[in-house]
Coordinates of N, CA and C in Angstrom, one line a residue:
V149 N -447.6 136.3 116.5 CA -447.3 137.5 117.0 C -448.3 138.6 116.6
G150 N -449.1 139.2 117.2 CA -450.0 140.2 117.1 C -449.6 141.4 117.7
L151 N -449.9 142.7 117.0 CA -449.9 144.0 117.6 C -451.2 144.6 117.8
D152 N -451.6 145.0 119.2 CA -452.7 145.6 119.4 C -452.5 147.0 119.3
W153 N -453.6 147.7 118.9 CA -453.3 149.2 118.3 C -452.6 150.0 119.4
S154 N -452.8 149.7 120.6 CA -452.3 150.5 121.7 C -450.8 150.3 121.9
W155 N -450.1 149.3 121.1 CA -448.7 149.2 120.8 C -448.2 150.3 120.2
F156 N -448.9 150.8 119.3 CA -448.2 151.9 118.4 C -448.3 153.3 119.0
I157 N -449.4 153.3 119.9 CA -449.3 154.8 120.7 C -448.2 154.6 122.0
V158 N -447.8 153.5 122.4 CA -446.6 153.3 123.3 C -445.2 153.3 122.4
F159 N -445.2 152.7 121.3 CA -444.1 153.0 120.6 C -443.7 154.5 120.3
F160 N -444.6 155.1 119.9 CA -444.6 156.5 119.5 C -444.3 157.4 120.6
L161 N -444.6 157.0 122.0 CA -444.3 157.9 123.1 C -443.0 157.6 123.4
I162 N -442.5 156.4 123.5 CA -441.1 155.9 124.0 C -440.1 156.7 122.9
T163 N -440.4 156.5 121.7 CA -439.7 157.1 120.6 C -439.3 158.5 120.9
W164 N -440.5 159.2 120.9 CA -440.6 160.6 121.3 C -439.9 161.1 122.7
S165 N -440.3 160.3 123.7 CA -439.5 160.8 125.0 C -438.1 160.5 124.7
L166 N -437.6 159.4 124.3 CA -436.1 159.3 124.2 C -435.4 160.2 123.0
A167 N -436.1 160.6 122.0 CA -435.6 161.5 121.0 C -435.6 163.0 121.3
A168 N -436.7 163.3 122.0 CA -436.9 164.8 122.5 C -436.5 165.1 123.9
H169 N -436.2 164.3 124.7 CA -435.8 164.5 125.9 C -434.7 163.6 126.5
Y170 N -434.7 162.3 126.7 CA -433.6 161.5 127.2 C -432.2 161.7 126.7
F171 N -432.4 161.7 125.3 CA -430.9 161.6 124.8 C -430.7 163.0 124.6
P172 N -431.3 163.9 124.1 CA -430.7 165.5 124.3 C -430.2 165.8 125.6
M173 N -431.0 165.4 126.6 CA -430.5 165.8 128.2 C -428.9 165.2 128.3
N174 N -429.0 164.0 127.9 CA -427.7 163.3 128.2 C -426.8 163.3 127.2
Y175 N -426.9 163.6 126.0 CA -425.9 163.7 125.1 C -426.2 164.9 124.1
P176 N -425.8 166.2 124.6 CA -426.1 167.3 123.9 C -425.8 167.7 122.6
D177 N -424.5 166.9 122.4 CA -423.7 167.2 121.3 C -424.2 166.6 120.0
W178 N -425.2 165.6 120.0 CA -425.6 165.1 118.8 C -426.5 165.6 118.1
S179 N -426.6 165.5 116.7 CA -427.6 166.2 115.7 C -428.9 165.8 116.1
P180 N -430.2 166.4 115.8 CA -431.4 166.1 115.9 C -431.9 165.0 115.2
G181 N -431.1 164.6 114.1 CA -431.5 163.5 113.2 C -431.0 162.1 114.1
L182 N -429.9 162.3 114.8 CA -429.2 161.3 115.4 C -430.2 160.9 116.7
Y183 N -430.6 162.1 117.4 CA -431.9 161.7 118.5 C -432.8 160.8 118.1
W184 N -433.3 161.1 116.9 CA -434.5 160.3 116.4 C -434.2 159.0 115.8
L185 N -433.0 158.8 115.4 CA -432.6 157.5 114.9 C -432.3 156.7 115.9
V186 N -431.5 157.2 116.9 CA -431.2 156.3 118.2 C -432.5 156.0 118.9
G187 N -433.3 157.0 119.1 CA -434.7 156.9 119.8 C -435.6 155.6 119.2
L188 N -435.4 156.0 117.9 CA -436.4 154.9 117.0 C -435.7 153.3 117.2
L189 N -434.4 153.3 117.1 CA -433.7 151.9 117.1 C -434.0 151.5 118.7
T190 N -433.8 152.3 119.7 CA -434.0 151.9 121.0 C -435.3 151.3 121.1
S191 N -436.4 152.0 120.8 CA -437.6 151.5 120.9 C -437.9 150.2 120.2
L192 N -437.3 150.1 119.1 CA -437.6 148.8 118.2 C -436.9 147.7 119.0
L193 N -435.7 147.8 119.7 CA -435.0 147.0 120.4 C -436.0 146.7 121.8
F194 N -436.3 147.7 122.3 CA -436.9 147.5 123.6 C -438.3 146.6 123.5
F195 N -439.1 146.9 122.3 CA -440.4 145.9 122.0 C -439.7 144.6 121.4
G196 N -438.6 144.4 120.8 CA -438.0 143.2 120.6 C -437.5 142.4 121.9
S197 N -437.1 143.0 122.9 CA -436.9 142.6 124.2 C -438.3 142.1 124.9
V198 N -439.4 142.9 124.8 CA -440.6 142.3 125.3 C -440.9 141.0 124.5
L199 N -440.7 141.0 123.2 CA -441.3 139.9 122.4 C -440.2 138.6 122.8
A200 N -439.1 138.7 123.0 CA -438.2 137.7 123.4 C -438.6 137.3 124.7
H201 N -439.1 138.2 125.6 CA -439.5 137.8 127.1 C -440.6 136.8 126.8
E202 N -441.6 137.3 126.2 CA -442.7 136.4 125.8 C -442.7 135.1 125.0
L203 N -441.9 135.3 123.9 CA -441.4 134.0 123.2 C -440.9 133.2 124.2
S204 N -439.9 133.5 125.1 CA -439.4 132.6 126.1 C -440.6 131.7 126.8
H205 N -441.8 132.5 127.4 CA -442.7 131.8 128.1 C -443.2 130.7 127.0
S206 N -443.5 131.3 125.9 CA -444.2 130.3 124.8 C -443.4 129.0 124.6
L207 N -442.2 129.2 124.3 CA -441.2 128.3 124.0 C -441.3 127.0 125.1
V208 N -441.2 127.6 126.4 CA -441.0 126.7 127.4 C -442.3 125.8 127.5
A209 N -443.7 126.6 127.4 CA -444.7 126.0 127.5 C -444.9 125.1 126.3
R210 N -444.5 125.2 125.1 CA -444.9 124.3 124.1 C -444.1 123.1 124.4
S211 N -442.6 123.3 125.0 CA -441.7 122.2 125.3 C -442.4 121.3 126.1
T212 N -443.3 121.7 127.2 CA -444.1 120.8 128.3 C -445.3 120.5 127.6
G213 N -445.4 120.7 126.5 CA -446.8 120.1 125.9 C -448.1 121.0 126.0
T214 N -447.7 122.1 126.5 CA -448.7 123.2 126.8 C -449.1 123.9 125.6
P215 N -450.2 124.0 124.9 CA -450.4 124.6 123.6 C -450.4 126.2 123.7
V216 N -449.8 126.9 122.9 CA -449.7 128.4 122.8 C -450.5 128.9 121.6
H217 N -451.5 129.7 121.7 CA -452.1 130.3 120.6 C -451.4 131.4 119.9
G218 N -450.6 131.9 120.6 CA -449.9 133.3 120.1 C -449.4 134.2 121.2
I219 N -448.8 135.3 120.7 CA -448.4 136.5 121.3 C -449.1 137.7 121.0
T220 N -449.3 138.7 121.7 CA -450.0 140.0 121.7 C -449.2 141.0 122.3
L221 N -448.6 141.9 121.6 CA -447.9 143.1 122.3 C -448.9 144.2 122.2
F222 N -448.8 144.8 123.6 CA -450.0 146.0 123.7 C -449.5 147.1 124.6
I223 N -450.3 147.7 125.1 CA -449.7 149.1 125.8 C -449.1 148.6 127.1
F224 N -449.3 147.6 127.7 CA -448.6 147.3 129.0 C -447.5 146.3 128.7
G225 N -447.1 146.0 127.5 CA -445.9 144.9 127.4 C -446.6 144.0 126.3
G226 N -446.4 142.7 126.7 CA -446.9 141.5 125.9 C -447.7 140.3 126.8
V227 N -448.4 139.6 125.9 CA -448.8 138.6 126.8 C -448.7 137.1 125.9
A228 N -448.5 136.4 126.4 CA -448.3 135.0 125.6 C -449.8 134.3 126.0
Q229 N -450.4 134.0 124.9 CA -451.9 133.4 124.9 C -451.5 131.9 125.1
I230 N -451.4 131.4 126.3 CA -451.2 130.0 126.8 C -452.6 129.4 126.8
A231 N -452.7 128.4 126.1 CA -454.1 127.7 126.1 C -454.8 127.0 127.4
A232 N -453.7 126.6 127.9 CA -454.3 125.7 129.1 C -453.3 125.7 130.5
E233 N -453.7 125.2 131.5 CA -452.8 125.2 132.5 C -451.7 124.1 132.4
P234 N -450.6 124.4 132.8 CA -449.6 123.2 132.7 C -449.9 122.0 133.5
K235 N -449.6 120.7 133.0 CA -449.9 119.6 134.0 C -449.1 119.5 135.1
R236 N -448.0 120.0 135.2 CA -447.2 119.7 136.5 C -446.7 121.1 137.0
P237 N -446.6 121.0 138.1 CA -446.0 122.3 139.0 C -444.8 122.8 138.3
R238 N -443.9 121.8 138.1 CA -442.4 122.2 137.8 C -442.5 122.7 136.4
D239 N -443.5 122.5 135.4 CA -443.6 123.1 134.0 C -444.1 124.5 134.3
E240 N -445.0 124.6 135.2 CA -445.5 126.0 135.5 C -444.3 126.9 136.0
F241 N -443.4 126.3 136.8 CA -442.4 127.1 137.5 C -441.3 127.6 136.2
W242 N -440.9 126.5 135.4 CA -440.0 126.7 134.3 C -440.7 127.7 133.2
M243 N -442.0 127.6 133.2 CA -442.7 128.7 132.1 C -442.7 130.2 132.9
A244 N -442.9 130.1 134.0 CA -442.8 131.3 134.7 C -441.3 131.9 134.8
L245 N -440.5 131.2 134.8 CA -438.9 131.8 135.1 C -438.4 132.0 133.6
A246 N -438.9 131.5 132.6 CA -438.3 131.6 131.1 C -438.2 133.2 130.9
G247 N -439.2 133.8 131.0 CA -439.5 135.2 130.7 C -438.6 136.1 131.4
P248 N -438.4 136.0 132.8 CA -437.3 136.9 133.5 C -435.9 136.5 133.3
A249 N -435.8 135.2 132.9 CA -434.5 134.9 132.7 C -434.0 135.4 131.3
M250 N -434.9 135.4 130.3 CA -434.6 136.2 128.9 C -434.3 137.4 129.2
S251 N -434.9 138.3 130.0 CA -434.9 139.6 130.3 C -433.6 140.1 131.0
L252 N -433.1 139.0 131.9 CA -432.0 139.2 132.6 C -430.8 138.8 131.7
A253 N -430.9 137.8 130.7 CA -429.9 137.6 129.7 C -429.7 138.9 128.6
L254 N -430.7 139.4 128.5 CA -430.7 140.6 127.5 C -430.2 141.9 128.2
A255 N -430.3 142.0 129.6 CA -429.7 143.1 130.1 C -428.3 143.0 130.4
L256 N -428.0 141.7 130.8 CA -426.6 141.4 130.8 C -425.7 141.7 129.2
L257 N -426.4 141.4 128.2 CA -426.0 141.5 126.8 C -425.8 143.0 126.5
F258 N -426.9 143.6 127.0 CA -426.9 145.1 126.7 C -425.9 145.8 127.7
G259 N -425.5 145.4 128.7 CA -424.6 145.9 129.6 C -423.2 145.7 129.1
L260 N -423.0 144.4 128.5 CA -421.7 144.2 127.7 C -421.6 145.1 126.7
I261 N -422.5 145.3 125.8 CA -422.4 146.0 124.6 C -422.2 147.5 125.1
W262 N -422.9 147.9 126.1 CA -422.4 149.2 126.6 C -421.0 149.5 127.1
F263 N -420.5 148.4 127.9 CA -419.0 148.5 128.4 C -418.1 148.3 127.2
G264 N -418.6 147.6 126.0 CA -417.5 147.3 124.9 C -417.6 148.6 124.0
T265 N -418.5 149.6 124.2 CA -418.6 150.4 123.3 C -418.6 152.0 123.8
R266 N -418.6 151.9 125.2 CA -418.9 153.3 125.8 C -417.9 154.5 125.7
D267 N -416.6 154.0 125.1 CA -415.5 155.0 124.7 C -415.5 155.0 123.4
A268 N -416.1 154.1 122.5 CA -415.9 154.1 121.1 C -416.9 154.5 120.2
N269 N -418.2 154.3 120.7 CA -419.4 154.5 119.9 C -420.6 154.9 120.8
Q270 N -420.4 156.4 121.1 CA -421.3 156.9 121.9 C -422.9 156.4 121.7
P271 N -423.6 156.8 120.3 CA -424.9 156.4 120.2 C -425.2 155.0 120.5
V272 N -424.4 153.9 120.1 CA -424.7 152.5 120.4 C -424.6 152.4 121.9
A273 N -423.5 153.0 122.5 CA -423.3 152.9 124.0 C -424.7 153.4 124.7
A274 N -425.2 154.6 124.2 CA -426.3 155.2 124.9 C -427.5 154.2 124.7
L275 N -427.8 153.6 123.5 CA -428.8 152.8 123.4 C -428.7 151.4 124.0
A276 N -427.4 151.0 124.4 CA -427.5 149.9 125.1 C -427.3 150.2 126.4
S277 N -427.0 151.4 127.0 CA -427.1 151.5 128.4 C -428.7 151.8 128.8
W278 N -429.6 152.5 128.0 CA -430.9 152.5 128.3 C -431.5 151.1 128.3
L279 N -431.2 150.3 127.4 CA -431.9 149.0 127.3 C -431.4 148.1 128.5
G280 N -430.3 148.3 128.7 CA -429.6 147.4 129.8 C -430.0 147.7 131.2
W281 N -430.5 149.1 131.4 CA -431.0 149.3 132.8 C -432.5 149.3 132.8

């Protein structure tokens, strides 16, 4: 897994946007430190979600015998460096479906976390809400 230099720009911009604008606008009673902590954690989990999406493509590719050279995260998300075209159309179908299926599973997971914490832990619920939507 590699990180292109542009990933750091996006990571900073998302963290800053969440900590300086999104969370203060929606949760005005939090401390400034909490805005930055939750913004940082949300950004890390967001990029973890992008990585999980790309890993899903890669794992399915490998399971079909298609070689994968790696994954690179960059300004527009991520890319799995799949070395060759799949041998069968159904292999390509499952490879293509794997990433969105992982993203949907993560959205459902974050939605459940939001639902379970919305009344008990506002920072966790806020993080999960942003990631789930």
